[in-house]
Each structure stands twice: as C-alpha cells, then as structure tokens.
XYZ file of C-alpha atoms in Angstrom:
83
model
C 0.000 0.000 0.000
C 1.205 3.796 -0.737
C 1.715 5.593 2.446
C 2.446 8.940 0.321
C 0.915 11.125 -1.365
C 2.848 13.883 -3.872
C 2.371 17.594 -5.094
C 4.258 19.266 -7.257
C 4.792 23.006 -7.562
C 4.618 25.665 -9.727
C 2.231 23.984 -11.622
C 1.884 25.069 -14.340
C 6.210 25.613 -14.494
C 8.276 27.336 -17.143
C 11.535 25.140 -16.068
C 11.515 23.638 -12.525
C 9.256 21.571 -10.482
C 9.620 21.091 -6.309
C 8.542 17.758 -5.547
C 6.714 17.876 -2.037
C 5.804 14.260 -0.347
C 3.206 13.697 2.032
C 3.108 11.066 4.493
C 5.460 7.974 4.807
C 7.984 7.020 1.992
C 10.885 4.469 1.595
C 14.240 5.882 2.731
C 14.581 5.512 -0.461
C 12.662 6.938 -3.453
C 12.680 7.005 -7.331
C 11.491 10.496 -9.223
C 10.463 10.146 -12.492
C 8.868 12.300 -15.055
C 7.364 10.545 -18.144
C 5.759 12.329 -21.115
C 1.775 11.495 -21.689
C 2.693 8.662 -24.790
C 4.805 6.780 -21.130
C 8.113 7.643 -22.519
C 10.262 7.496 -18.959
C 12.722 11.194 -19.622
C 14.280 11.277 -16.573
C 14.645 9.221 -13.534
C 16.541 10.031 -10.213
C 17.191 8.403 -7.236
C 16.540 10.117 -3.503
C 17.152 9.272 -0.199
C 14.651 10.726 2.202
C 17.962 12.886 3.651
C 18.111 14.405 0.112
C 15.417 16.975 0.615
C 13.150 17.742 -1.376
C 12.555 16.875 -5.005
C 13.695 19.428 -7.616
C 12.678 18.315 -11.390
C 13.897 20.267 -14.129
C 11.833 20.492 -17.487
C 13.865 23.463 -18.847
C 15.193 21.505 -21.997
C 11.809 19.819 -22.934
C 9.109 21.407 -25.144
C 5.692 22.722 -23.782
C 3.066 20.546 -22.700
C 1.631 17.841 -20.288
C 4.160 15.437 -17.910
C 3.467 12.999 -14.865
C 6.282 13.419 -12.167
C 6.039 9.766 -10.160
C 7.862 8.621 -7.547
C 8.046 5.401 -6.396
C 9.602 3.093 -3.499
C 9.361 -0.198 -2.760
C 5.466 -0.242 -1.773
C 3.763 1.705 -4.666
C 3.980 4.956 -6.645
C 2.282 8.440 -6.878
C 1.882 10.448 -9.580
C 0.810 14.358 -10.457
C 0.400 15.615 -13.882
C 2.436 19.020 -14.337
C 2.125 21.420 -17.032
C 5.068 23.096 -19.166
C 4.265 26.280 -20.231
C-alpha cells in the first residue's frame, strides 16, 4: 500500500518543479517524469535525507508530464504542465 501522497509546484512551471511528499515514503525513493505517450525522460534516485525533489523540465518542449515517484510499496503520480 502507498503511504504517500505527492504535489508538485509551480504547476503550471516554465523550467523547474519542487517535488513535495506527504506522508510515509521508503528511505529511499525514485522520481520520475514521463511524457503522456509513457516515454520514462528522466529518472533520479533520492534518499529521504536528500530533501526535497527538484525536477527540471527546462530543456523539454511545452506541454503535459506525470512526475512519479516510487519506493518499494507503490507509486504516486501528479500531472504538471510546461508552459
């Protein structure tokens, strides 16, 4: 079962995203973001020491992403928009 729950902010971003997790995850975490045909673009490892989250869209062209992370018990996932 997923213990966490994820936002993501700004949203909608021009270049960088701030992961923020809610609740219990894994002391250790994958971040991914994934364009909307599930092409994986990126994916980044975190330890819950890390802090939080930073995902950087700066290179890719406008339009619609899911940032998930996932540990060992499930994932999460938010939609974020590249303007």
């Amino acid at each position: 079962d997923v213990n966490f729950s994820i936002a993501a902010y700004p949203n909608p971003t021009k270049d960088k995203v701030t992961i923020h997790i809610s609740g219990e995850v894994s002391h250790s975490y994958t971040v991914k973001l994934i364009n909307t045909v599930g092409v994986e673009l990126q994916a980044t490892n975190y330890s819950v020491n890390d802090g939080a989250p930073v995902v950087d869209l700066t290179s890719l062209p406008k339009g619609i992403y899911m940032v998930q992370v996932d540990d060992n018990r499930g994932k999460s996932i938010r939609r974020i928009v590249k303007e």
